[in-house]
GROMACS .gro file of C-alpha atoms in nm:
model
  425
    1MET     CA    1  -2.149   2.752   3.193
    2ALA     CA    2  -1.798   2.824   3.262
    3ALA     CA    3  -1.542   2.568   3.311
    4ALA     CA    4  -1.423   2.468   3.648
    5THR     CA    5  -1.169   2.644   3.824
    6ILE     CA    6  -0.915   2.541   4.099
    7VAL     CA    7  -0.988   2.689   4.441
    8HIS     CA    8  -0.662   2.764   4.648
    9ASP     CA    9  -0.849   2.880   4.945
   10THR     CA   10  -1.153   2.729   5.085
   11SER     CA   11  -1.199   2.922   5.412
   12GLU     CA   12  -1.557   3.076   5.296
   13ALA     CA   13  -1.662   2.719   5.156
   14VAL     CA   14  -2.014   2.640   5.303
   15GLU     CA   15  -2.077   2.261   5.344
   16LEU     CA   16  -2.341   2.158   5.116
   17CYS     CA   17  -2.294   1.760   5.136
   18GLY     CA   18  -1.969   1.645   5.311
   19THR     CA   19  -2.090   1.280   5.226
   20HIS     CA   20  -2.032   1.375   4.837
   21GLY     CA   21  -1.771   1.654   4.877
   22LEU     CA   22  -1.974   1.909   4.752
   23TYR     CA   23  -1.984   2.253   4.902
   24LEU     CA   24  -2.110   2.627   4.792
   25LYS     CA   25  -1.837   2.902   4.754
   26PRO     CA   26  -1.942   3.263   4.760
   27ILE     CA   27  -1.914   3.407   4.375
   28THR     CA   28  -1.654   3.679   4.401
   29LYS     CA   29  -1.628   3.838   4.049
   30MET     CA   30  -1.624   4.196   3.953
   31THR     CA   31  -1.688   4.368   3.632
   32ILE     CA   32  -1.414   4.607   3.495
   33SER     CA   33  -1.470   4.861   3.220
   34VAL     CA   34  -1.190   5.034   3.055
   35ALA     CA   35  -1.324   5.355   2.828
   36LEU     CA   36  -1.105   5.353   2.488
   37PRO     CA   37  -1.000   5.711   2.347
   38GLN     CA   38  -1.092   5.794   1.984
   39LEU     CA   39  -0.842   5.671   1.769
   40LYS     CA   40  -0.670   5.933   1.556
   41GLN     CA   41  -0.425   5.726   1.382
   42PRO     CA   42  -0.562   5.499   1.094
   43GLY     CA   43  -0.431   5.144   1.140
   44LYS     CA   44  -0.323   5.180   1.495
   45SER     CA   45  -0.494   4.992   1.795
   46ILE     CA   46  -0.516   4.926   2.138
   47SER     CA   47  -0.417   4.571   2.264
   48ASN     CA   48  -0.641   4.425   2.474
   49TRP     CA   49  -0.387   4.208   2.631
   50GLU     CA   50  -0.156   4.512   2.678
   51VAL     CA   51  -0.469   4.636   2.877
   52MET     CA   52  -0.530   4.334   3.077
   53GLU     CA   53  -0.180   4.328   3.171
   54ARG     CA   54  -0.195   4.679   3.303
   55LEU     CA   55  -0.516   4.590   3.504
   56LYS     CA   56  -0.314   4.287   3.660
   57GLY     CA   57  -0.043   4.524   3.767
   58MET     CA   58  -0.275   4.773   3.905
   59VAL     CA   59  -0.389   4.523   4.182
   60GLN     CA   60  -0.026   4.518   4.351
   61ALA     CA   61   0.043   4.201   4.590
   62HIS     CA   62  -0.291   4.052   4.503
   63GLN     CA   63  -0.381   3.825   4.170
   64PHE     CA   64  -0.716   3.763   3.988
   65SER     CA   65  -0.829   3.416   4.002
   66THR     CA   66  -0.952   3.477   3.640
   67LEU     CA   67  -0.973   3.750   3.425
   68ARG     CA   68  -1.116   3.730   3.073
   69ILE     CA   69  -1.241   3.964   2.847
   70ALA     CA   70  -1.653   3.994   2.824
   71LYS     CA   71  -1.686   4.237   2.556
   72SER     CA   72  -1.482   4.453   2.337
   73THR     CA   73  -1.571   4.766   2.113
   74MET     CA   74  -1.418   5.039   1.968
   75ASP     CA   75  -1.544   5.242   2.286
   76PHE     CA   76  -1.466   5.022   2.579
   77ILE     CA   77  -1.340   4.674   2.683
   78ARG     CA   78  -1.529   4.498   2.950
   79PHE     CA   79  -1.354   4.251   3.188
   80GLU     CA   80  -1.499   3.989   3.410
   81GLY     CA   81  -1.234   3.903   3.675
   82GLU     CA   82  -1.248   3.659   3.983
   83VAL     CA   83  -1.109   3.658   4.345
   84GLU     CA   84  -1.039   3.397   4.594
   85ASN     CA   85  -1.247   3.520   4.853
   86LYS     CA   86  -1.545   3.768   4.932
   87SER     CA   87  -1.297   3.992   5.124
   88LEU     CA   88  -1.080   4.067   4.839
   89VAL     CA   89  -1.334   4.206   4.625
   90LYS     CA   90  -1.356   4.530   4.809
   91SER     CA   91  -0.967   4.556   4.783
   92PHE     CA   92  -0.967   4.498   4.445
   93LEU     CA   93  -1.222   4.754   4.359
   94ALA     CA   94  -1.036   5.004   4.546
   95CYS     CA   95  -0.729   4.956   4.360
   96LEU     CA   96  -0.917   4.951   4.025
   97ASP     CA   97  -1.250   5.183   4.051
   98GLY     CA   98  -1.178   5.554   3.911
   99LYS     CA   99  -0.822   5.463   3.800
  100THR     CA  100  -0.669   5.539   3.492
  101ILE     CA  101  -0.391   5.360   3.245
  102LYS     CA  102  -0.164   5.511   3.061
  103LEU     CA  103  -0.054   5.313   2.702
  104SER     CA  104   0.305   5.374   2.556
  105GLY     CA  105   0.247   5.520   2.228
  106PHE     CA  106  -0.098   5.702   2.327
  107SER     CA  107  -0.113   6.044   2.433
  108ASP     CA  108  -0.485   5.987   2.583
  109ILE     CA  109  -0.559   5.832   2.930
  110LEU     CA  110  -0.753   5.527   2.962
  111LYS     CA  111  -1.018   5.546   3.233
  112VAL     CA  112  -1.108   5.245   3.464
  113ARG     CA  113  -1.469   5.156   3.625
  114ALA     CA  114  -1.463   4.877   3.866
  115ALA     CA  115  -1.799   4.736   4.032
  116GLU     CA  116  -1.894   4.433   4.191
  117TYR     CA  117  -2.057   4.169   3.957
  118LYS     CA  118  -2.435   4.165   3.939
  119ILE     CA  119  -2.555   3.816   4.007
  120ASP     CA  120  -2.874   3.704   3.807
  121PHE     CA  121  -3.039   3.522   4.080
  122PRO     CA  122  -3.421   3.551   4.129
  123THR     CA  123  -3.585   3.712   4.409
  124ARG     CA  124  -3.859   3.622   4.655
  125HIS     CA  125  -4.056   3.886   4.490
  126ASP     CA  126  -4.015   3.749   4.128
  127TRP     CA  127  -4.164   3.374   4.214
  128ASP     CA  128  -4.429   3.543   4.436
  129SER     CA  129  -4.532   3.774   4.135
  130PHE     CA  130  -4.497   3.496   3.886
  131PHE     CA  131  -4.727   3.255   4.038
  132ARG     CA  132  -4.958   3.515   4.170
  133ASP     CA  133  -5.037   3.676   3.821
  134ALA     CA  134  -4.999   3.341   3.597
  135LYS     CA  135  -5.326   3.262   3.484
  136ASP     CA  136  -5.301   2.900   3.457
  137MET     CA  137  -5.121   2.811   3.768
  138ASN     CA  138  -5.313   2.658   4.092
  139GLU     CA  139  -5.116   2.741   4.376
  140THR     CA  140  -5.260   2.480   4.601
  141LEU     CA  141  -5.092   2.207   4.367
  142PRO     CA  142  -4.758   2.064   4.361
  143GLY     CA  143  -4.554   2.204   4.095
  144GLU     CA  144  -4.775   2.478   4.035
  145ARG     CA  145  -4.662   2.706   4.305
  146PRO     CA  146  -4.274   2.822   4.419
  147ASP     CA  147  -4.165   2.473   4.527
  148THR     CA  148  -3.948   2.348   4.259
  149ILE     CA  149  -3.576   2.481   4.184
  150HIS     CA  150  -3.442   2.443   3.866
  151LEU     CA  151  -3.064   2.371   3.845
  152GLU     CA  152  -2.847   2.398   3.526
  153GLY     CA  153  -2.468   2.331   3.461
  154LEU     CA  154  -2.433   2.107   3.732
  155PRO     CA  155  -2.111   1.874   3.663
  156CYS     CA  156  -2.213   1.486   3.604
  157LYS     CA  157  -1.892   1.325   3.774
  158TRP     CA  158  -1.958   1.544   4.134
  159PHE     CA  159  -2.323   1.393   4.121
  160ALA     CA  160  -2.231   1.035   4.018
  161ALA     CA  161  -2.280   0.738   4.262
  162LYS     CA  162  -1.943   0.650   4.433
  163ASP     CA  163  -1.833   0.308   4.336
  164SER     CA  164  -2.052   0.280   4.050
  165GLY     CA  165  -1.816   0.299   3.765
  166SER     CA  166  -2.035   0.529   3.579
  167GLU     CA  167  -2.010   0.914   3.519
  168LYS     CA  168  -2.378   0.947   3.506
  169PRO     CA  169  -2.553   1.169   3.774
  170SER     CA  170  -2.783   0.979   4.036
  171GLU     CA  171  -3.109   1.092   4.164
  172ASP     CA  172  -3.053   0.949   4.509
  173VAL     CA  173  -2.727   1.165   4.522
  174LEU     CA  174  -2.935   1.473   4.417
  175VAL     CA  175  -3.187   1.367   4.683
  176ASN     CA  176  -2.901   1.355   4.923
  177VAL     CA  177  -2.734   1.685   4.877
  178PHE     CA  178  -3.049   1.898   4.864
  179GLU     CA  179  -3.262   1.720   5.108
  180LYS     CA  180  -3.056   1.948   5.396
  181PHE     CA  181  -3.277   2.234   5.332
  182GLY     CA  182  -3.619   2.016   5.321
  183ASP     CA  183  -3.806   1.732   5.283
  184ILE     CA  184  -3.814   1.674   4.905
  185ARG     CA  185  -4.094   1.554   4.725
  186ASN     CA  186  -3.971   1.461   4.369
  187VAL     CA  187  -3.652   1.510   4.138
  188ASP     CA  188  -3.594   1.473   3.780
  189ILE     CA  189  -3.305   1.461   3.592
  190PRO     CA  190  -3.402   1.490   3.220
  191MET     CA  191  -3.085   1.363   3.075
  192LEU     CA  192  -3.140   0.997   3.259
  193ASP     CA  193  -3.469   0.958   3.048
  194PRO     CA  194  -3.413   0.806   2.696
  195TYR     CA  195  -3.703   0.924   2.570
  196ARG     CA  196  -3.675   1.327   2.720
  197GLU     CA  197  -3.484   1.425   2.408
  198GLU     CA  198  -3.714   1.288   2.161
  199MET     CA  199  -4.052   1.376   2.375
  200THR     CA  200  -3.908   1.769   2.415
  201GLY     CA  201  -3.667   1.806   2.116
  202ARG     CA  202  -3.393   1.928   2.331
  203ASN     CA  203  -3.051   1.793   2.411
  204PHE     CA  204  -2.970   1.761   2.763
  205HIS     CA  205  -2.623   1.660   2.739
  206THR     CA  206  -2.425   2.000   2.763
  207PHE     CA  207  -2.062   2.074   2.799
  208SER     CA  208  -1.868   2.288   2.950
  209PHE     CA  209  -1.546   2.495   2.828
  210GLY     CA  210  -1.315   2.250   3.019
  211GLY     CA  211  -1.511   1.949   2.837
  212HIS     CA  212  -1.677   1.839   3.117
  213LEU     CA  213  -2.032   1.683   3.074
  214ASN     CA  214  -2.285   1.886   3.268
  215PHE     CA  215  -2.650   1.837   3.342
  216GLU     CA  216  -2.967   1.983   3.444
  217ALA     CA  217  -3.185   1.891   3.732
  218TYR     CA  218  -3.558   1.964   3.899
  219VAL     CA  219  -3.578   1.953   4.257
  220GLN     CA  220  -3.954   2.003   4.444
  221TYR     CA  221  -3.967   2.016   4.828
  222ARG     CA  222  -4.302   1.923   4.998
  223GLU     CA  223  -4.268   2.292   5.194
  224TYR     CA  224  -4.255   2.635   5.092
  225ALA     CA  225  -3.991   2.678   5.391
  226GLY     CA  226  -3.747   2.433   5.178
  227PHE     CA  227  -3.768   2.618   4.868
  228ILE     CA  228  -3.706   2.925   5.060
  229LYS     CA  229  -3.385   2.797   5.251
  230ALA     CA  230  -3.237   2.602   4.910
  231MET     CA  231  -3.283   2.928   4.735
  232ASN     CA  232  -3.139   3.173   4.983
  233ALA     CA  233  -2.870   2.912   5.047
  234LEU     CA  234  -2.813   2.913   4.691
  235ARG     CA  235  -2.821   3.286   4.582
  236GLY     CA  236  -2.480   3.435   4.509
  237MET     CA  237  -2.283   3.089   4.548
  238LYS     CA  238  -2.104   2.869   4.313
  239LEU     CA  239  -2.080   2.471   4.358
  240MET     CA  240  -1.752   2.353   4.450
  241PHE     CA  241  -1.622   2.010   4.519
  242LYS     CA  242  -1.336   1.873   4.730
  243GLY     CA  243  -1.167   1.539   4.635
  244GLU     CA  244  -1.000   1.284   4.880
  245ASP     CA  245  -0.699   1.456   4.806
  246GLY     CA  246  -0.768   1.814   4.956
  247LYS     CA  247  -0.783   1.965   4.596
  248ALA     CA  248  -1.075   2.158   4.533
  249VAL     CA  249  -1.271   2.288   4.229
  250ALA     CA  250  -1.562   2.541   4.170
  251CYS     CA  251  -1.799   2.600   3.873
  252ASN     CA  252  -2.093   2.822   3.816
  253ILE     CA  253  -2.401   2.696   3.821
  254LYS     CA  254  -2.764   2.847   3.691
  255VAL     CA  255  -3.040   2.843   3.953
  256SER     CA  256  -3.410   2.946   3.914
  257PHE     CA  257  -3.763   2.841   4.012
  258ASP     CA  258  -3.966   2.638   3.809
  259SER     CA  259  -4.213   2.864   3.599
  260THR     CA  260  -4.322   2.511   3.358
  261LYS     CA  261  -4.495   2.307   3.602
  262HIS     CA  262  -4.205   2.036   3.533
  263LEU     CA  263  -4.285   1.861   3.843
  264SER     CA  264  -4.691   1.911   3.850
  265ASP     CA  265  -4.880   1.607   3.867
  266ALA     CA  266  -5.036   1.681   3.534
  267SER     CA  267  -4.673   1.721   3.342
  268ILE     CA  268  -4.558   1.419   3.533
  269LYS     CA  269  -4.865   1.181   3.382
  270LYS     CA  270  -4.839   1.376   3.061
  271ARG     CA  271  -4.454   1.294   3.040
  272GLN     CA  272  -4.546   0.895   3.172
  273LEU     CA  273  -4.838   0.890   2.870
  274GLU     CA  274  -4.583   1.007   2.597
  275ARG     CA  275  -4.312   0.787   2.721
  276GLN     CA  276  -4.547   0.488   2.703
  277LYS     CA  277  -4.667   0.589   2.349
  278LEU     CA  278  -4.259   0.626   2.273
  279GLN     CA  279  -4.229   0.280   2.431
  280GLU     CA  280  -4.481   0.176   2.234
  281LEU     CA  281  -4.386   0.325   1.910
  282GLU     CA  282  -4.044   0.221   1.979
  283LYS     CA  283  -4.147  -0.156   2.017
  284GLN     CA  284  -4.324  -0.096   1.681
  285ARG     CA  285  -3.978   0.006   1.522
  286GLU     CA  286  -3.782  -0.278   1.695
  287GLU     CA  287  -4.069  -0.515   1.561
  288GLN     CA  288  -4.046  -0.375   1.218
  289LYS     CA  289  -3.667  -0.369   1.248
  290ARG     CA  290  -3.701  -0.714   1.320
  291LYS     CA  291  -3.954  -0.800   1.054
  292GLU     CA  292  -3.715  -0.608   0.796
  293LYS     CA  293  -3.422  -0.779   0.954
  294GLU     CA  294  -3.600  -1.140   0.912
  295ALA     CA  295  -3.712  -1.029   0.574
  296GLU     CA  296  -3.373  -0.930   0.488
  297GLU     CA  297  -3.190  -1.223   0.625
  298LYS     CA  298  -3.474  -1.435   0.414
  299GLN     CA  299  -3.391  -1.251   0.111
  300LYS     CA  300  -3.028  -1.318   0.167
  301GLU     CA  301  -3.066  -1.669   0.226
  302GLU     CA  302  -3.267  -1.697  -0.110
  303GLU     CA  303  -3.017  -1.517  -0.283
  304ARG     CA  304  -2.728  -1.729  -0.113
  305LYS     CA  305  -2.937  -2.062  -0.226
  306GLN     CA  306  -2.986  -1.914  -0.582
  307LYS     CA  307  -2.642  -1.807  -0.579
  308GLU     CA  308  -2.512  -2.161  -0.471
  309LEU     CA  309  -2.743  -2.297  -0.717
  310GLU     CA  310  -2.592  -2.125  -0.987
  311GLU     CA  311  -2.273  -2.191  -0.863
  312TYR     CA  312  -2.359  -2.560  -0.867
  313GLU     CA  313  -2.503  -2.561  -1.231
  314ARG     CA  314  -2.210  -2.361  -1.357
  315GLU     CA  315  -1.977  -2.617  -1.153
  316ARG     CA  316  -2.208  -2.898  -1.307
  317LYS     CA  317  -2.145  -2.741  -1.665
  318ARG     CA  318  -1.767  -2.684  -1.636
  319GLU     CA  319  -1.770  -3.054  -1.492
  320GLU     CA  320  -1.963  -3.162  -1.772
  321LYS     CA  321  -1.767  -2.958  -2.023
  322LEU     CA  322  -1.419  -3.107  -1.859
  323ARG     CA  323  -1.570  -3.462  -1.859
  324LYS     CA  324  -1.662  -3.386  -2.234
  325ARG     CA  325  -1.302  -3.288  -2.305
  326GLU     CA  326  -1.147  -3.534  -2.120
  327GLN     CA  327  -1.367  -3.809  -2.311
  328LYS     CA  328  -1.280  -3.651  -2.619
  329GLN     CA  329  -0.937  -3.659  -2.539
  330LYS     CA  330  -0.973  -4.028  -2.418
  331ASP     CA  331  -1.145  -4.079  -2.754
  332ARG     CA  332  -0.847  -3.895  -2.968
  333GLU     CA  333  -0.625  -4.101  -2.760
  334LEU     CA  334  -0.785  -4.384  -2.855
  335ARG     CA  335  -0.830  -4.364  -3.222
  336ARG     CA  336  -0.421  -4.239  -3.207
  337ASN     CA  337  -0.337  -4.538  -3.041
  338LYS     CA  338  -0.569  -4.739  -3.268
  339LYS     CA  339  -0.367  -4.591  -3.582
  340GLN     CA  340  -0.035  -4.652  -3.402
  341LEU     CA  341  -0.151  -5.029  -3.337
  342GLU     CA  342  -0.292  -5.057  -3.692
  343LYS     CA  343   0.030  -4.906  -3.840
  344MET     CA  344   0.254  -5.123  -3.610
  345GLN     CA  345   0.037  -5.438  -3.693
  346ALA     CA  346   0.083  -5.337  -4.093
  347GLU     CA  347   0.465  -5.274  -4.008
  348GLU     CA  348   0.480  -5.613  -3.866
  349GLN     CA  349   0.266  -5.812  -4.135
  350LYS     CA  350   0.470  -5.605  -4.390
  351LYS     CA  351   0.793  -5.734  -4.204
  352LEU     CA  352   0.643  -6.082  -4.145
  353GLN     CA  353   0.552  -6.101  -4.576
  354GLU     CA  354   0.917  -5.940  -4.584
  355LYS     CA  355   1.045  -6.231  -4.382
  356ILE     CA  356   0.820  -6.509  -4.538
  357LYS     CA  357   0.928  -6.386  -4.891
  358LEU     CA  358   1.291  -6.359  -4.749
  359GLU     CA  359   1.278  -6.738  -4.610
  360GLU     CA  360   1.080  -6.849  -4.948
  361ARG     CA  361   1.372  -6.691  -5.144
  362LYS     CA  362   1.617  -6.878  -4.910
  363LEU     CA  363   1.463  -7.190  -4.927
  364LEU     CA  364   1.419  -7.117  -5.313
  365LEU     CA  365   1.801  -7.100  -5.320
  366ALA     CA  366   1.838  -7.365  -5.090
  367GLN     CA  367   1.622  -7.618  -5.335
  368ARG     CA  368   1.842  -7.468  -5.610
  369ASN     CA  369   2.147  -7.522  -5.450
  370LEU     CA  370   2.071  -7.842  -5.357
  371GLN     CA  371   1.947  -7.926  -5.699
  372SER     CA  372   2.241  -7.770  -5.829
  373ILE     CA  373   2.476  -7.976  -5.617
  374ARG     CA  374   2.239  -8.295  -5.708
  375LEU     CA  375   2.315  -8.174  -6.055
  376ILE     CA  376   2.657  -8.136  -6.013
  377ALA     CA  377   2.688  -8.446  -5.815
  378GLU     CA  378   2.497  -8.624  -6.107
  379LEU     CA  379   2.714  -8.489  -6.368
  380LEU     CA  380   3.039  -8.537  -6.178
  381SER     CA  381   2.911  -8.907  -6.142
  382ARG     CA  382   2.851  -8.920  -6.503
  383ALA     CA  383   3.193  -8.756  -6.580
  384LYS     CA  384   3.323  -8.963  -6.357
  385VAL     CA  385   3.183  -9.295  -6.550
  386ASN     CA  386   3.274  -9.104  -6.900
  387PHE     CA  387   3.594  -8.992  -6.786
  388PHE     CA  388   3.691  -9.347  -6.712
  389ASP     CA  389   3.573  -9.453  -7.006
  390ILE     CA  390   3.703  -9.185  -7.238
  391SER     CA  391   4.068  -9.254  -7.052
  392ARG     CA  392   4.044  -9.606  -7.143
  393ARG     CA  393   3.932  -9.529  -7.521
  394LEU     CA  394   4.175  -9.257  -7.518
  395ASP     CA  395   4.461  -9.519  -7.407
  396ARG     CA  396   4.318  -9.735  -7.680
  397TYR     CA  397   4.332  -9.459  -7.923
  398LEU     CA  398   4.673  -9.349  -7.809
  399THR     CA  399   4.795  -9.686  -7.800
  400GLY     CA  400   4.641  -9.815  -8.128
  401ASP     CA  401   4.605 -10.114  -7.932
  402MET     CA  402   4.595 -10.394  -8.217
  403THR     CA  403   4.452 -10.640  -8.002
  404LEU     CA  404   4.133 -10.490  -7.946
  405ALA     CA  405   3.891 -10.514  -8.168
  406PRO     CA  406   3.938 -10.220  -8.466
  407ILE     CA  407   3.765  -9.877  -8.408
  408SER     CA  408   3.596  -9.762  -8.711
  409ALA     CA  409   3.644  -9.402  -8.822
  410GLN     CA  410   3.280  -9.328  -8.689
  411ASN     CA  411   3.382  -9.486  -8.340
  412ARG     CA  412   3.691  -9.262  -8.323
  413GLU     CA  413   3.526  -8.950  -8.380
  414SER     CA  414   3.286  -8.980  -8.116
  415ASP     CA  415   3.545  -9.065  -7.865
  416LEU     CA  416   3.710  -8.787  -7.962
  417MET     CA  417   3.409  -8.559  -7.915
  418ILE     CA  418   3.357  -8.709  -7.599
  419CYS     CA  419   3.737  -8.643  -7.493
  420LEU     CA  420   3.627  -8.274  -7.606
  421ASP     CA  421   3.320  -8.252  -7.412
  422PRO     CA  422   3.295  -8.537  -7.114
  423PHE     CA  423   2.979  -8.393  -7.038
  424GLN     CA  424   2.821  -8.509  -7.359
  425PRO     CA  425   2.562  -8.752  -7.292
   0.00000   0.00000   0.00000
């Protein structure tokens, strides 16, 4: 669906639900076709932008709300224009339809044709003939007769519950908006059902060109009169939202009658059964996921324990290896200390032996000295006696004491030897 556009003139808006700020505003669109001449010069082309600017200039004091290119070919350019009010459409058509455009650089004149936009909206004849001719429809049953409106392109934010903090549409809001046309039997917003996409294979989350999230909905009336009123009210209208600040925006929505038995009792029951199956399947999947998660956690726990065991074993081996290394180092240190002690003891023993030998030598020398001293003393003692005797004898010899007994020649020789060697015994 088209993006929401700002509305400056809300005079033609009709209230749909004032509580939620929703209104219906007439669609004021027109189709403008510009016939293009046959281009004779190769490489030369007509600018779509220039043609658009010329069209804007042809409407004099008025302005388009939006003007966009719907289709462009070698023969024509088709534009879709929109104005603020329905009353301006005729003025615009009068300014454009049957007029011509002269572009600079081109000798040919471009013809302009303009007409009011043909709205694609079902008529009463369409749904009456459809349900009359359908072979699989029972018009006595709800949902199999013209009682359900199918709406597409509804902005989610506009139908969200106030103060809910959510931008998801609310079925209660949808009922409040559309019950003004008649009593509502049932509504359905497929995007609110988490299983619907899987059930149908469709994506119910759609975006407008402005990036706003849109949704589709089904509204079923109890009476045919409510359905008729709603379809007549929505024909040729677009949805407008007016905020509390007074600013208004509008967007086009697609409205059609339901031809798929979407809200028939059989379809509702079928969806409920499918939902139950999907819920059961989801429970099974969740149970399977839970079991897989438990198995995975158990496997991880076993792997963790195995890893811890391996780590413990590695740590034990490492500690054992470290302990052995430390023991070897201690043994090596003990052997080294023992060798050093033995060496020190040997050196001490050697020093002691040397000291003993030295002391023994000193003792021996002392003994020898003592013996020498004793010998010398003895010798001196003897020498002293001999000396006095010799002195006496020498004196006697020298004086030739005649009073003394005469000395024989032998005694004289002996005395002389003693004088020469006093230490002779």
